[in-house]
PDB file of C-alpha atoms in Angstrom:
ATOM      1  CA  SER A   1      99.076 126.322 101.594  1.00  0.00           C
ATOM      2  CA  THR A   2     102.092 124.383 102.377  1.00  0.00           C
ATOM      3  CA  ILE A   3     105.560 125.453 101.552  1.00  0.00           C
ATOM      4  CA  PHE A   4     107.472 122.956  99.536  1.00  0.00           C
ATOM      5  CA  THR A   5     110.316 121.323 101.396  1.00  0.00           C
ATOM      6  CA  TYR A   6     111.922 118.489  99.596  1.00  0.00           C
ATOM      7  CA  VAL A   7     113.185 115.907 102.031  1.00  0.00           C
ATOM      8  CA  ILE A   8     116.143 114.062 100.553  1.00  0.00           C
ATOM      9  CA  GLY A   9     115.000 110.753 102.003  1.00  0.00           C
ATOM     10  CA  PHE A  10     111.899 110.826  99.787  1.00  0.00           C
ATOM     11  CA  ALA A  11     113.472 112.385  96.723  1.00  0.00           C
ATOM     12  CA  ASN A  12     114.948 109.158  95.393  1.00  0.00           C
ATOM     13  CA  GLY A  13     111.664 107.320  94.897  1.00  0.00           C
ATOM     14  CA  TYR A  14     109.989 110.390  93.470  1.00  0.00           C
ATOM     15  CA  ASN A  15     112.907 111.032  91.144  1.00  0.00           C
ATOM     16  CA  ASP A  16     112.587 107.464  89.853  1.00  0.00           C
ATOM     17  CA  TYR A  17     108.930 108.131  89.103  1.00  0.00           C
ATOM     18  CA  THR A  18     109.640 111.512  87.511  1.00  0.00           C
ATOM     19  CA  SER A  19     112.495 110.377  85.288  1.00  0.00           C
ATOM     20  CA  SER A  20     110.193 108.695  82.800  1.00  0.00           C
ATOM     21  CA  PRO A  21     110.988 108.945  79.095  1.00  0.00           C
ATOM     22  CA  THR A  22     108.484 111.794  78.727  1.00  0.00           C
ATOM     23  CA  GLU A  23     110.594 113.922  81.107  1.00  0.00           C
ATOM     24  CA  GLU A  24     107.622 115.978  82.225  1.00  0.00           C
ATOM     25  CA  THR A  25     108.391 118.719  84.685  1.00  0.00           C
ATOM     26  CA  ILE A  26     107.333 118.517  88.297  1.00  0.00           C
ATOM     27  CA  GLN A  27     104.942 121.134  89.561  1.00  0.00           C
ATOM     28  CA  GLN A  28     103.893 122.101  93.073  1.00  0.00           C
ATOM     29  CA  TYR A  29     100.175 122.330  93.820  1.00  0.00           C
ATOM     30  CA  LEU A  30      98.880 124.308  96.787  1.00  0.00           C
ATOM     31  CA  ALA A  31      95.651 123.366  98.585  1.00  0.00           C
ATOM     32  CA  ASN A  32      92.994 126.022  99.110  1.00  0.00           C
ATOM     33  CA  ASP A  33      93.663 126.037 102.865  1.00  0.00           C
ATOM     34  CA  GLY A  34      97.112 127.529 102.288  1.00  0.00           C
ATOM     35  CA  ILE A  35      98.788 124.820 104.407  1.00  0.00           C
ATOM     36  CA  LEU A  36      99.239 121.743 102.218  1.00  0.00           C
ATOM     37  CA  GLU A  37     101.427 121.474  99.127  1.00  0.00           C
ATOM     38  CA  ILE A  38     102.096 118.425  96.961  1.00  0.00           C
ATOM     39  CA  SER A  39     104.182 117.807  93.876  1.00  0.00           C
ATOM     40  CA  ALA A  40     103.147 115.963  90.742  1.00  0.00           C
ATOM     41  CA  ARG A  41     103.877 115.817  87.041  1.00  0.00           C
ATOM     42  CA  SER A  42     102.834 118.877  85.085  1.00  0.00           C
ATOM     43  CA  GLY A  43     100.268 116.703  83.271  1.00  0.00           C
ATOM     44  CA  TYR A  44      97.937 117.175  86.229  1.00  0.00           C
ATOM     45  CA  VAL A  45      95.586 120.132  86.064  1.00  0.00           C
ATOM     46  CA  LYS A  46      94.298 121.775  89.222  1.00  0.00           C
ATOM     47  CA  LYS A  47      90.539 122.271  89.116  1.00  0.00           C
ATOM     48  CA  GLU A  48      87.977 123.773  91.465  1.00  0.00           C
ATOM     49  CA  VAL A  49      85.614 120.875  92.135  1.00  0.00           C
ATOM     50  CA  GLY A  50      83.008 120.771  94.902  1.00  0.00           C
ATOM     51  CA  GLU A  51      84.342 121.093  98.434  1.00  0.00           C
ATOM     52  CA  TYR A  52      87.806 119.691  97.682  1.00  0.00           C
ATOM     53  CA  ASP A  53      90.721 121.672  99.103  1.00  0.00           C
ATOM     54  CA  LEU A  54      92.790 120.402  96.169  1.00  0.00           C
ATOM     55  CA  TYR A  55      91.629 118.513  93.082  1.00  0.00           C
ATOM     56  CA  LEU A  56      94.010 117.342  90.345  1.00  0.00           C
ATOM     57  CA  ARG A  57      93.193 115.465  87.160  1.00  0.00           C
ATOM     58  CA  ASP A  58      95.419 114.126  84.404  1.00  0.00           C
ATOM     59  CA  GLU A  59      93.146 113.718  81.392  1.00  0.00           C
ATOM     60  CA  LYS A  60      95.722 111.704  79.438  1.00  0.00           C
ATOM     61  CA  THR A  61      96.068 108.979  82.091  1.00  0.00           C
ATOM     62  CA  GLN A  62      92.637 109.576  83.707  1.00  0.00           C
ATOM     63  CA  LEU A  63      94.306 109.735  87.134  1.00  0.00           C
ATOM     64  CA  THR A  64      92.418 111.791  89.698  1.00  0.00           C
ATOM     65  CA  LEU A  65      93.409 113.112  93.118  1.00  0.00           C
ATOM     66  CA  GLY A  66      90.968 114.838  95.460  1.00  0.00           C
ATOM     67  CA  ILE A  67      92.056 116.188  98.842  1.00  0.00           C
ATOM     68  CA  PHE A  68      90.218 117.410 101.918  1.00  0.00           C
ATOM     69  CA  THR A  69      92.133 118.878 104.855  1.00  0.00           C
ATOM     70  CA  TYR A  70      91.008 118.787 108.475  1.00  0.00           C
ATOM     71  CA  ASP A  71      92.170 121.033 111.291  1.00  0.00           C
ATOM     72  CA  LEU A  72      91.425 119.018 114.422  1.00  0.00           C
ATOM     73  CA  ASN A  73      91.166 122.240 116.419  1.00  0.00           C
ATOM     74  CA  LEU A  74      87.933 122.780 114.474  1.00  0.00           C
ATOM     75  CA  HIS A  75      86.909 119.097 114.238  1.00  0.00           C
ATOM     76  CA  LYS A  76      87.915 117.807 117.686  1.00  0.00           C
ATOM     77  CA  GLN A  77      85.866 114.607 117.608  1.00  0.00           C
ATOM     78  CA  ILE A  78      87.172 113.300 114.277  1.00  0.00           C
ATOM     79  CA  THR A  79      89.921 110.725 113.778  1.00  0.00           C
ATOM     80  CA  GLU A  80      91.800 109.411 110.749  1.00  0.00           C
ATOM     81  CA  GLU A  81      89.678 106.274 110.830  1.00  0.00           C
ATOM     82  CA  ASP A  82      86.455 108.330 110.952  1.00  0.00           C
ATOM     83  CA  ILE A  83      87.504 110.303 107.892  1.00  0.00           C
ATOM     84  CA  ILE A  84      88.252 107.200 105.841  1.00  0.00           C
ATOM     85  CA  ASP A  85      85.107 105.397 107.075  1.00  0.00           C
ATOM     86  CA  VAL A  86      82.802 108.290 106.101  1.00  0.00           C
ATOM     87  CA  GLN A  87      84.313 108.537 102.630  1.00  0.00           C
ATOM     88  CA  VAL A  88      84.223 104.771 102.063  1.00  0.00           C
ATOM     89  CA  GLU A  89      80.545 104.678 103.086  1.00  0.00           C
ATOM     90  CA  TYR A  90      79.745 107.488 100.654  1.00  0.00           C
ATOM     91  CA  PHE A  91      81.457 105.643  97.820  1.00  0.00           C
ATOM     92  CA  LYS A  92      79.780 102.340  98.759  1.00  0.00           C
ATOM     93  CA  ASP A  93      76.435 104.079  98.314  1.00  0.00           C
ATOM     94  CA  THR A  94      77.372 105.552  94.934  1.00  0.00           C
ATOM     95  CA  ARG A  95      79.339 102.705  93.311  1.00  0.00           C
ATOM     96  CA  GLU A  96      78.519  99.188  92.150  1.00  0.00           C
ATOM     97  CA  ASN A  97      80.301  96.118  93.544  1.00  0.00           C
ATOM     98  CA  PHE A  98      82.405  98.285  95.834  1.00  0.00           C
ATOM     99  CA  VAL A  99      84.738  95.860  97.613  1.00  0.00           C
ATOM    100  CA  ILE A 100      88.152  95.927  99.260  1.00  0.00           C
ATOM    101  CA  TYR A 101      90.944  95.600  96.718  1.00  0.00           C
ATOM    102  CA  LYS A 102      93.892  95.984  99.096  1.00  0.00           C
ATOM    103  CA  ASN A 103      93.704  95.975 102.896  1.00  0.00           C
ATOM    104  CA  LYS A 104      94.719  98.926 105.024  1.00  0.00           C
ATOM    105  CA  GLU A 105      98.419  99.691 104.995  1.00  0.00           C
ATOM    106  CA  ILE A 106     100.230 102.148 107.263  1.00  0.00           C
ATOM    107  CA  ILE A 107     103.503 103.604 106.050  1.00  0.00           C
ATOM    108  CA  SER A 108     105.583 105.569 108.553  1.00  0.00           C
ATOM    109  CA  LEU A 109     108.002 107.998 106.952  1.00  0.00           C
ATOM    110  CA  GLU A 110     110.431 110.415 108.575  1.00  0.00           C
ATOM    111  CA  ASP A 111     107.996 113.342 108.636  1.00  0.00           C
ATOM    112  CA  LYS A 112     104.554 111.776 108.187  1.00  0.00           C
ATOM    113  CA  LYS A 113     102.381 108.693 108.421  1.00  0.00           C
ATOM    114  CA  ILE A 114     100.310 107.621 105.426  1.00  0.00           C
ATOM    115  CA  THR A 115      97.402 105.210 105.900  1.00  0.00           C
ATOM    116  CA  THR A 116      95.813 103.755 102.757  1.00  0.00           C
ATOM    117  CA  ILE A 117      93.037 101.297 101.951  1.00  0.00           C
ATOM    118  CA  GLU A 118      91.971 100.484  98.405  1.00  0.00           C
ATOM    119  CA  TYR A 119      88.592  99.557  96.968  1.00  0.00           C
ATOM    120  CA  ASN A 120      87.436  98.369  93.576  1.00  0.00           C
ATOM    121  CA  GLY A 121      84.153  99.490  92.034  1.00  0.00           C
ATOM    122  CA  LYS A 122      82.403 101.305  89.227  1.00  0.00           C
ATOM    123  CA  THR A 123      79.560 103.670  88.510  1.00  0.00           C
ATOM    124  CA  GLU A 124      76.849 103.059  85.942  1.00  0.00           C
ATOM    125  CA  THR A 125      78.847 105.064  83.400  1.00  0.00           C
ATOM    126  CA  SER A 126      82.449 104.230  84.326  1.00  0.00           C
ATOM    127  CA  ASP A 127      84.886 101.404  83.839  1.00  0.00           C
ATOM    128  CA  GLU A 128      86.154  99.396  86.820  1.00  0.00           C
ATOM    129  CA  CYS A 129      88.276 101.704  88.953  1.00  0.00           C
ATOM    130  CA  ILE A 130      90.490 101.450  91.995  1.00  0.00           C
ATOM    131  CA  TYR A 131      89.766 103.993  94.721  1.00  0.00           C
ATOM    132  CA  LYS A 132      92.721 104.664  97.020  1.00  0.00           C
ATOM    133  CA  PHE A 133      91.589 106.262 100.303  1.00  0.00           C
ATOM    134  CA  SER A 134      94.464 107.731 102.300  1.00  0.00           C
ATOM    135  CA  THR A 135      95.123 109.918 105.285  1.00  0.00           C
ATOM    136  CA  ILE A 136      98.336 111.760 105.959  1.00  0.00           C
ATOM    137  CA  VAL A 137      99.327 112.880 109.456  1.00  0.00           C
ATOM    138  CA  PHE A 138     102.451 114.991 109.833  1.00  0.00           C
ATOM    139  CA  GLU A 139     104.831 114.553 112.766  1.00  0.00           C
ATOM    140  CA  GLU A 140     105.192 118.318 113.220  1.00  0.00           C
ATOM    141  CA  LYS A 141     101.432 119.072 113.076  1.00  0.00           C
ATOM    142  CA  GLN A 142      99.408 116.116 114.305  1.00  0.00           C
ATOM    143  CA  ASP A 143      96.258 118.221 114.673  1.00  0.00           C
ATOM    144  CA  TYR A 144      96.058 118.496 110.876  1.00  0.00           C
ATOM    145  CA  ILE A 145      94.865 115.549 108.782  1.00  0.00           C
ATOM    146  CA  VAL A 146      94.936 115.273 105.019  1.00  0.00           C
ATOM    147  CA  PHE A 147      92.429 112.955 103.373  1.00  0.00           C
ATOM    148  CA  ALA A 148      93.142 111.942  99.772  1.00  0.00           C
ATOM    149  CA  ILE A 149      91.010 109.996  97.346  1.00  0.00           C
ATOM    150  CA  GLN A 150      92.899 108.818  94.285  1.00  0.00           C
ATOM    151  CA  VAL A 151      91.126 107.126  91.406  1.00  0.00           C
ATOM    152  CA  LEU A 152      92.615 105.133  88.566  1.00  0.00           C
ATOM    153  CA  LEU A 153      91.330 102.611  86.077  1.00  0.00           C
ATOM    154  CA  GLU A 154      91.724  99.054  87.351  1.00  0.00           C
ATOM    155  CA  GLU A 155      93.493  98.078  84.115  1.00  0.00           C
ATOM    156  CA  ASP A 156      96.119 100.781  84.820  1.00  0.00           C
ATOM    157  CA  TYR A 157      96.711  99.836  88.460  1.00  0.00           C
ATOM    158  CA  ASN A 158     100.154  98.269  87.974  1.00  0.00           C
ATOM    159  CA  LYS A 159     101.237 101.130  85.751  1.00  0.00           C
ATOM    160  CA  TYR A 160     100.196 104.076  87.968  1.00  0.00           C
ATOM    161  CA  SER A 161      99.620 102.925  91.549  1.00  0.00           C
ATOM    162  CA  ASN A 162     103.194 103.675  92.603  1.00  0.00           C
ATOM    163  CA  GLU A 163     102.998 107.134  91.030  1.00  0.00           C
ATOM    164  CA  LEU A 164      99.955 107.957  93.129  1.00  0.00           C
ATOM    165  CA  PHE A 165     101.711 106.886  96.311  1.00  0.00           C
ATOM    166  CA  GLU A 166     104.808 108.889  95.385  1.00  0.00           C
ATOM    167  CA  ILE A 167     102.627 111.986  95.021  1.00  0.00           C
ATOM    168  CA  LEU A 168     101.308 111.500  98.556  1.00  0.00           C
ATOM    169  CA  LYS A 169     104.857 111.184  99.846  1.00  0.00           C
ATOM    170  CA  THR A 170     105.648 114.682  98.521  1.00  0.00           C
ATOM    171  CA  ALA A 171     103.020 116.277 100.771  1.00  0.00           C
ATOM    172  CA  THR A 172     104.409 119.056 102.937  1.00  0.00           C
ATOM    173  CA  ILE A 173     102.848 121.593 105.255  1.00  0.00           C
ATOM    174  CA  LYS A 174     103.534 125.206 106.153  1.00  0.00           C
TER     175      LYS A 174
END
């Protein structure tokens, strides 16, 4: 579980996202590993799903966030790229027409680096979705990698994509 430290440099963008007309409150969500914490609107509900260290779902917007955490002291041979590649391959095998939607982007912030690549695809029973695969590496703990998969409907991409990135930016560690 990560303690929540709000870095002023990131607060402005997140405050823009959180000051929507609905004025929902912001809630902190702690991963099962006790190291990672993120913040998101209270509309997200934390659920215990599979092997995820943290899984959030907003039923109203259908936004989903699943997180796995990796301690490189236990997984010495794994890299950020490996983590994303394994997840992308899994989704390629379980989705139709799974193709790159937005090429890899690396964002360096004061306390972390976020790498994201986006794919478009669908299952037999779902609408077209965008799958945002991201890793987060913290400056102060580079032997700890966060992998996030965020899913949103393709038709809602322009409306919610920034919100999903802002949530990743709130990630802090203990």
